[in-house]
Amino acid sequence: MLRSGPVRSLARFTIPSSTYPGSCKASTLALPASKLSFPRIESIKRPRSLALTAYRPLPTSLQRWASTTSGPPFVEPDKKELKHEKTVAKEELEPHPEEVSSASSVHQIFHEKGTPDEEKDEDMLAGVYADLRVIKETFALNEVPREAFFIGLAGLLPYAATSLSTVYLAWDINHAALSGQGFLLSGESAELLLHIIEPLQMGYGAVILSFLGAIHWGLEWAKYGGVHGYRRYAYGVVAPAVAWPTLLLPVEYALIAQFSAFTFLYFADARAVVKGWAPPWYATYRFVLTFIVGASIVITLIGRGQIVDKINRLPGPGDRLKQLRESQVAALEQEEQERRARVVAQDEAEEEEEEDDD
């Protein structure tokens, strides 16, 4: 029994190399079990019948590896997976001739299925188009009541008319200075009309600024956003206090001061909207109107800048006050001279009477 094939294979796998030389003898196999070195022999189950066990080196090696290592045990493939693999193996591949080309056997970096497409060229004007859409939506003023919208636009007509008239008259004055004759008007007539338009534009700007301040008084009386007292009334007081003194300045300085006042009031109204003191649409409404008014003032200043050395400056209110003061001083001096002349004449008459009496 000890010389049977299974026993020799078991001894060959269990006896160390130091005790198992190249030729194995029967006396060596006959050693007691206590002198044999079996590694972890307790984890190996002895077969019930060694004589009936066939020589299978691979399963024996797997059993030794599973019993002597700490790795996961060997897991046989699932029957469902094997069945699925057989099913997939029987399926036929669908032909796609459109994907076959002369270069299909060469791996392409781009233009291949499964790879991302090339980056499309970005539209360089996309940002410009977006800004134009924002401007269009801003100037549409869809949330503004129609009455306020139309009346506000109508209130811009005097500003636009005076600005365009200033530009045309400036061009006509330059044309007259170069050719000796104006296009439609003479140089003197164009200058006279320009001096009439200047106070109209300045006075209308002062009126509009006062009106913008008065709106806050109406919102306070209507208790829109609550009652805020002097803080809201201050808006209506500051606006005319800044607007009307500009009429005493020369035309250029007056227009620049009114432009600054319009800008300041716009920011004040936008702040009022943020605080809830005015309707939400009022900030956009004020922005559009202020933009048009500011553009009109800038156009007027540009037109006047072209003829600043070709026209006589129209005397403003300050100049008129100076002339009035000077005329009053001259009148007082003349009156004093006349009084002194009367006194001298009276003294001379008295002296003549005294000489006659003598």
Short mmCIF file of C-alpha atoms in Angstrom, two decimals:
data_model
loop_
_atom_site.label_atom_id
_atom_site.label_comp_id
_atom_site.label_asym_id
_atom_site.label_seq_id
_atom_site.Cartn_x
_atom_site.Cartn_y
_atom_site.Cartn_z
CA MET A 1 0.00 0.00 0.00
CA LEU A 2 2.88 2.38 0.79
CA ARG A 3 4.28 1.90 -2.67
CA SER A 4 1.13 2.82 -4.47
CA GLY A 5 0.99 5.88 -6.70
CA PRO A 6 -1.24 8.07 -4.53
CA VAL A 7 0.84 7.46 -1.44
CA ARG A 8 4.07 8.35 -3.25
CA SER A 9 2.50 11.57 -4.59
CA LEU A 10 1.27 12.53 -1.13
CA ALA A 11 4.68 11.87 0.42
CA ARG A 12 6.37 13.79 -2.40
CA PHE A 13 4.27 16.92 -1.64
CA THR A 14 4.51 16.71 2.15
CA ILE A 15 8.12 15.68 2.86
CA PRO A 16 10.61 18.61 2.85
CA SER A 17 13.42 18.76 0.29
CA SER A 18 16.03 18.24 3.01
CA THR A 19 14.53 14.84 3.94
CA TYR A 20 13.50 13.86 0.46
CA PRO A 21 16.50 13.26 -1.75
CA GLY A 22 16.37 12.44 -5.40
CA SER A 23 15.82 8.67 -4.76
CA CYS A 24 13.18 7.82 -2.22
CA LYS A 25 13.55 4.56 -0.22
CA ALA A 26 10.94 2.51 1.49
CA SER A 27 12.64 3.00 4.86
CA THR A 28 12.26 6.73 4.53
CA LEU A 29 8.58 6.42 3.79
CA ALA A 30 8.27 4.12 6.76
CA LEU A 31 9.27 6.85 9.28
CA PRO A 32 6.74 7.57 11.99
CA ALA A 33 4.32 10.40 11.44
CA SER A 34 5.79 12.40 14.33
CA LYS A 35 9.08 12.78 12.44
CA LEU A 36 7.45 13.95 9.22
CA SER A 37 7.06 17.73 8.76
CA PHE A 38 3.61 18.42 7.37
CA PRO A 39 2.92 22.20 6.98
CA ARG A 40 -0.48 23.02 8.43
CA ILE A 41 -1.48 19.41 8.19
CA GLU A 42 -4.53 20.10 10.31
CA SER A 43 -6.08 22.18 7.49
CA ILE A 44 -5.77 19.35 4.96
CA LYS A 45 -8.47 16.77 5.06
CA ARG A 46 -7.23 13.26 4.55
CA PRO A 47 -9.01 11.38 1.80
CA ARG A 48 -11.13 8.53 2.92
CA SER A 49 -9.58 6.13 0.44
CA LEU A 50 -6.13 6.92 -0.86
CA ALA A 51 -6.13 3.92 -3.08
CA LEU A 52 -9.13 5.20 -5.03
CA THR A 53 -7.87 8.83 -5.40
CA ALA A 54 -6.49 9.66 -8.83
CA TYR A 55 -3.31 11.65 -9.32
CA ARG A 56 -4.37 15.23 -9.95
CA PRO A 57 -1.49 17.62 -9.37
CA LEU A 58 -3.36 20.85 -10.28
CA PRO A 59 -6.31 20.50 -7.85
CA THR A 60 -3.85 19.40 -5.18
CA SER A 61 -1.75 22.49 -5.76
CA LEU A 62 -4.84 24.71 -5.63
CA GLN A 63 -5.90 23.10 -2.38
CA ARG A 64 -2.43 23.69 -0.91
CA TRP A 65 -2.50 27.34 -2.05
CA ALA A 66 -5.95 27.87 -0.60
CA SER A 67 -4.94 26.32 2.73
CA THR A 68 -1.55 28.04 3.13
CA THR A 69 -2.29 31.60 1.86
CA SER A 70 -4.44 34.39 3.26
CA GLY A 71 -5.85 35.46 -0.13
CA PRO A 72 -9.46 35.04 -1.23
CA PRO A 73 -10.53 31.57 -2.14
CA PHE A 74 -10.91 30.53 -5.73
CA VAL A 75 -14.41 31.26 -7.05
CA GLU A 76 -15.73 29.30 -9.95
CA PRO A 77 -17.50 31.24 -12.74
CA ASP A 78 -21.21 31.70 -12.30
CA LYS A 79 -23.38 29.52 -14.44
CA LYS A 80 -25.49 32.52 -15.45
CA GLU A 81 -22.42 34.33 -16.73
CA LEU A 82 -21.36 31.31 -18.74
CA LYS A 83 -24.83 31.06 -20.18
CA HIS A 84 -24.83 34.77 -21.09
CA GLU A 85 -21.43 34.40 -22.76
CA LYS A 86 -22.71 31.56 -24.85
CA THR A 87 -25.74 33.64 -25.86
CA VAL A 88 -23.58 36.62 -26.85
CA ALA A 89 -21.23 34.32 -28.77
CA LYS A 90 -24.10 33.12 -30.93
CA GLU A 91 -25.18 36.66 -31.88
CA GLU A 92 -24.12 37.95 -35.27
CA LEU A 93 -22.41 41.31 -35.65
CA GLU A 94 -24.35 43.91 -37.60
CA PRO A 95 -22.51 45.28 -40.64
CA HIS A 96 -21.90 49.05 -40.89
CA PRO A 97 -20.39 49.67 -44.32
CA GLU A 98 -20.75 53.45 -43.94
CA GLU A 99 -18.10 53.36 -41.23
CA VAL A 100 -15.58 51.62 -43.46
CA SER A 101 -13.24 53.81 -45.48
CA SER A 102 -9.86 53.64 -47.11
CA ALA A 103 -8.27 54.86 -43.90
CA SER A 104 -10.34 52.76 -41.50
CA SER A 105 -7.35 50.52 -40.72
CA VAL A 106 -5.35 53.54 -39.52
CA HIS A 107 -6.03 54.96 -36.09
CA GLN A 108 -7.10 58.56 -36.51
CA ILE A 109 -6.69 61.15 -33.78
CA PHE A 110 -9.76 63.13 -34.82
CA HIS A 111 -12.92 62.37 -36.82
CA GLU A 112 -13.39 58.91 -35.40
CA LYS A 113 -16.39 57.41 -33.77
CA GLY A 114 -16.07 57.37 -30.02
CA THR A 115 -13.86 60.42 -29.84
CA PRO A 116 -15.09 63.95 -29.09
CA ASP A 117 -15.80 66.18 -32.04
CA GLU A 118 -13.65 69.11 -32.92
CA GLU A 119 -14.31 72.32 -31.04
CA LYS A 120 -16.46 74.57 -33.12
CA ASP A 121 -15.32 78.07 -33.83
CA GLU A 122 -16.81 80.47 -31.32
CA ASP A 123 -18.73 83.43 -32.60
CA MET A 124 -16.60 86.45 -31.79
CA LEU A 125 -19.66 88.72 -31.95
CA ALA A 126 -21.73 86.67 -29.51
CA GLY A 127 -20.93 89.06 -26.68
CA VAL A 128 -21.85 92.05 -28.83
CA TYR A 129 -25.18 90.46 -29.74
CA ALA A 130 -25.88 89.75 -26.08
CA ASP A 131 -25.18 93.38 -25.17
CA LEU A 132 -27.48 94.55 -27.95
CA ARG A 133 -30.26 92.33 -26.62
CA VAL A 134 -29.79 93.77 -23.15
CA ILE A 135 -29.95 97.32 -24.52
CA LYS A 136 -33.07 96.48 -26.51
CA GLU A 137 -34.79 95.00 -23.45
CA THR A 138 -33.76 98.01 -21.36
CA PHE A 139 -35.13 100.60 -23.80
CA ALA A 140 -38.32 98.60 -24.37
CA LEU A 141 -39.66 99.67 -20.94
CA ASN A 142 -42.40 97.05 -20.97
CA GLU A 143 -43.10 97.39 -17.25
CA VAL A 144 -43.52 101.18 -17.35
CA PRO A 145 -47.14 102.43 -17.47
CA ARG A 146 -48.01 103.57 -20.96
CA GLU A 147 -49.11 107.03 -19.84
CA ALA A 148 -45.83 107.72 -18.07
CA PHE A 149 -43.91 106.27 -21.00
CA PHE A 150 -45.48 108.49 -23.66
CA ILE A 151 -45.53 111.65 -21.56
CA GLY A 152 -41.89 111.12 -20.58
CA LEU A 153 -40.87 110.74 -24.22
CA ALA A 154 -42.85 113.85 -25.11
CA GLY A 155 -40.97 115.73 -22.41
CA LEU A 156 -37.72 114.94 -24.20
CA LEU A 157 -38.77 116.68 -27.42
CA PRO A 158 -37.76 120.20 -26.28
CA TYR A 159 -34.30 118.96 -25.33
CA ALA A 160 -33.85 117.14 -28.62
CA ALA A 161 -35.16 120.13 -30.60
CA THR A 162 -32.86 122.66 -28.93
CA SER A 163 -29.83 120.39 -29.26
CA LEU A 164 -30.37 119.69 -32.95
CA SER A 165 -31.09 123.37 -33.58
CA THR A 166 -27.83 124.31 -31.86
CA VAL A 167 -25.88 121.89 -34.04
CA TYR A 168 -27.50 123.18 -37.24
CA LEU A 169 -27.04 126.85 -36.35
CA ALA A 170 -23.39 126.19 -35.46
CA TRP A 171 -22.88 124.56 -38.84
CA ASP A 172 -24.63 127.47 -40.60
CA ILE A 173 -22.46 129.99 -38.75
CA ASN A 174 -19.31 128.13 -39.79
CA HIS A 175 -20.57 127.95 -43.38
CA ALA A 176 -21.20 131.69 -43.36
CA ALA A 177 -17.76 132.36 -41.93
CA LEU A 178 -16.08 130.31 -44.68
CA SER A 179 -18.15 131.28 -47.72
CA GLY A 180 -19.54 134.64 -46.60
CA GLN A 181 -23.14 133.41 -46.77
CA GLY A 182 -25.10 130.90 -44.72
CA PHE A 183 -26.89 127.88 -46.13
CA LEU A 184 -30.43 128.87 -45.11
CA LEU A 185 -29.78 131.79 -42.77
CA SER A 186 -27.23 134.51 -42.68
CA GLY A 187 -24.52 134.42 -40.07
CA GLU A 188 -26.14 137.23 -38.05
CA SER A 189 -29.57 135.58 -38.11
CA ALA A 190 -28.14 132.20 -37.07
CA GLU A 191 -26.27 133.82 -34.19
CA LEU A 192 -29.38 135.67 -33.06
CA LEU A 193 -31.44 132.44 -33.06
CA LEU A 194 -28.68 130.66 -31.18
CA HIS A 195 -28.80 133.28 -28.43
CA ILE A 196 -32.58 132.77 -28.21
CA ILE A 197 -32.26 128.96 -27.95
CA GLU A 198 -29.62 129.02 -25.19
CA PRO A 199 -31.83 130.36 -22.36
CA LEU A 200 -34.70 128.13 -23.49
CA GLN A 201 -32.63 124.97 -23.05
CA MET A 202 -31.18 126.12 -19.76
CA GLY A 203 -34.56 127.14 -18.35
CA TYR A 204 -36.24 123.91 -19.48
CA GLY A 205 -33.48 121.88 -17.80
CA ALA A 206 -34.06 123.72 -14.52
CA VAL A 207 -37.80 123.03 -14.75
CA ILE A 208 -37.26 119.29 -15.38
CA LEU A 209 -34.84 119.01 -12.47
CA SER A 210 -37.38 120.63 -10.16
CA PHE A 211 -40.07 118.25 -11.45
CA LEU A 212 -37.90 115.20 -10.73
CA GLY A 213 -37.48 116.35 -7.15
CA ALA A 214 -41.21 116.98 -6.73
CA ILE A 215 -41.95 113.33 -7.63
CA HIS A 216 -40.59 112.26 -4.25
CA TRP A 217 -42.99 114.61 -2.50
CA GLY A 218 -45.88 112.90 -4.30
CA LEU A 219 -44.57 109.44 -3.31
CA GLU A 220 -44.32 110.61 0.30
CA TRP A 221 -47.88 111.93 0.28
CA ALA A 222 -49.08 108.66 -1.28
CA LYS A 223 -47.14 106.80 1.48
CA TYR A 224 -45.50 104.57 -1.10
CA GLY A 225 -43.05 102.35 0.76
CA GLY A 226 -44.05 103.89 4.07
CA VAL A 227 -43.72 107.33 5.61
CA HIS A 228 -40.13 108.62 5.71
CA GLY A 229 -40.59 112.30 6.50
CA TYR A 230 -37.74 114.75 5.99
CA ARG A 231 -35.45 112.21 4.36
CA ARG A 232 -37.76 111.88 1.37
CA TYR A 233 -38.74 115.55 1.33
CA ALA A 234 -35.03 116.40 1.04
CA TYR A 235 -35.02 114.94 -2.49
CA GLY A 236 -37.60 117.49 -3.59
CA VAL A 237 -35.73 120.38 -1.95
CA VAL A 238 -32.22 119.62 -3.21
CA ALA A 239 -33.25 119.30 -6.87
CA PRO A 240 -34.55 122.89 -7.43
CA ALA A 241 -31.89 124.28 -5.10
CA VAL A 242 -29.25 122.91 -7.49
CA ALA A 243 -31.15 123.58 -10.73
CA TRP A 244 -32.11 127.24 -10.60
CA PRO A 245 -28.73 128.77 -9.68
CA THR A 246 -27.34 127.30 -12.92
CA LEU A 247 -29.26 130.00 -14.82
CA LEU A 248 -26.83 132.56 -13.43
CA LEU A 249 -23.85 130.81 -15.04
CA PRO A 250 -22.59 131.12 -18.62
CA VAL A 251 -24.16 128.71 -21.07
CA GLU A 252 -21.38 126.11 -21.14
CA TYR A 253 -21.01 126.01 -17.35
CA ALA A 254 -24.77 125.93 -16.88
CA LEU A 255 -25.19 122.94 -19.20
CA ILE A 256 -22.35 121.05 -17.51
CA ALA A 257 -23.85 121.75 -14.08
CA GLN A 258 -27.28 120.53 -15.20
CA PHE A 259 -25.75 117.39 -16.72
CA SER A 260 -24.13 116.65 -13.34
CA ALA A 261 -27.43 117.34 -11.56
CA PHE A 262 -29.35 114.94 -13.82
CA THR A 263 -26.77 112.22 -13.20
CA PHE A 264 -26.83 112.76 -9.44
CA LEU A 265 -30.62 112.62 -9.34
CA TYR A 266 -30.62 109.39 -11.35
CA PHE A 267 -28.40 107.69 -8.79
CA ALA A 268 -30.58 109.09 -6.01
CA ASP A 269 -33.73 107.71 -7.68
CA ALA A 270 -32.08 104.32 -8.24
CA ARG A 271 -31.18 104.27 -4.55
CA ALA A 272 -34.78 105.10 -3.69
CA VAL A 273 -35.95 102.13 -5.75
CA VAL A 274 -33.56 99.83 -3.86
CA LYS A 275 -34.94 101.13 -0.56
CA GLY A 276 -38.50 100.54 -1.73
CA TRP A 277 -39.41 104.24 -1.88
CA ALA A 278 -40.31 104.11 -5.60
CA PRO A 279 -41.77 101.50 -8.00
CA PRO A 280 -39.33 98.87 -9.34
CA TRP A 281 -39.65 100.11 -12.93
CA TYR A 282 -38.78 103.69 -11.99
CA ALA A 283 -34.99 103.13 -12.03
CA THR A 284 -34.99 101.82 -15.61
CA TYR A 285 -37.40 104.55 -16.68
CA ARG A 286 -35.16 107.24 -15.20
CA PHE A 287 -32.07 105.71 -16.78
CA VAL A 288 -33.53 105.92 -20.28
CA LEU A 289 -34.73 109.50 -19.86
CA THR A 290 -31.47 110.61 -18.23
CA PHE A 291 -29.48 108.99 -21.01
CA ILE A 292 -31.37 110.90 -23.71
CA VAL A 293 -31.16 114.20 -21.81
CA GLY A 294 -27.43 113.74 -21.19
CA ALA A 295 -26.84 112.94 -24.85
CA SER A 296 -28.73 116.09 -25.85
CA ILE A 297 -26.59 118.24 -23.54
CA VAL A 298 -23.39 116.71 -24.89
CA ILE A 299 -24.52 117.35 -28.47
CA THR A 300 -25.24 120.98 -27.59
CA LEU A 301 -21.79 121.43 -26.03
CA ILE A 302 -20.14 119.88 -29.08
CA GLY A 303 -22.03 122.21 -31.42
CA ARG A 304 -21.13 125.28 -29.38
CA GLY A 305 -17.51 124.19 -29.24
CA GLN A 306 -17.27 124.54 -33.03
CA ILE A 307 -18.21 128.24 -33.01
CA VAL A 308 -16.82 129.47 -29.71
CA ASP A 309 -14.48 131.90 -31.50
CA LYS A 310 -16.97 132.99 -34.18
CA ILE A 311 -19.86 134.40 -32.14
CA ASN A 312 -20.30 137.03 -29.51
CA ARG A 313 -21.18 135.59 -26.17
CA LEU A 314 -24.69 136.39 -25.12
CA PRO A 315 -24.68 138.20 -21.77
CA GLY A 316 -26.02 135.97 -19.08
CA PRO A 317 -27.84 136.83 -15.88
CA GLY A 318 -24.54 137.41 -14.11
CA ASP A 319 -23.46 139.79 -16.83
CA ARG A 320 -26.76 141.58 -16.61
CA LEU A 321 -26.40 141.98 -12.85
CA LYS A 322 -22.92 143.37 -13.37
CA GLN A 323 -24.21 145.80 -15.99
CA LEU A 324 -27.04 146.82 -13.69
CA ARG A 325 -24.63 147.47 -10.85
CA GLU A 326 -22.33 149.47 -13.09
CA SER A 327 -25.26 151.48 -14.47
CA GLN A 328 -26.44 152.23 -10.94
CA VAL A 329 -22.97 153.41 -9.94
CA ALA A 330 -22.78 155.59 -13.05
CA ALA A 331 -26.21 157.02 -12.32
CA LEU A 332 -25.21 157.84 -8.76
CA GLU A 333 -22.03 159.53 -9.97
CA GLN A 334 -23.97 161.58 -12.51
CA GLU A 335 -26.51 162.56 -9.89
CA GLU A 336 -23.75 163.61 -7.54
CA GLN A 337 -22.13 165.68 -10.27
CA GLU A 338 -25.45 167.37 -11.06
CA ARG A 339 -26.02 168.11 -7.38
CA ARG A 340 -22.57 169.60 -7.07
CA ALA A 341 -23.16 171.67 -10.20
CA ARG A 342 -26.40 173.02 -8.73
CA VAL A 343 -24.66 173.84 -5.47
CA VAL A 344 -21.89 175.64 -7.32
CA ALA A 345 -24.37 177.53 -9.44
CA GLN A 346 -26.35 178.52 -6.35
CA ASP A 347 -23.22 179.74 -4.61
CA GLU A 348 -22.23 181.78 -7.61
CA ALA A 349 -25.72 183.33 -7.79
CA GLU A 350 -25.59 184.32 -4.13
CA GLU A 351 -22.15 185.91 -4.58
CA GLU A 352 -23.41 187.95 -7.51
CA GLU A 353 -26.38 189.17 -5.47
CA GLU A 354 -24.07 190.24 -2.65
CA GLU A 355 -21.87 192.17 -5.07
CA ASP A 356 -24.91 193.95 -6.50
CA ASP A 357 -26.05 194.95 -3.03
CA ASP A 358 -22.66 196.46 -2.30
#
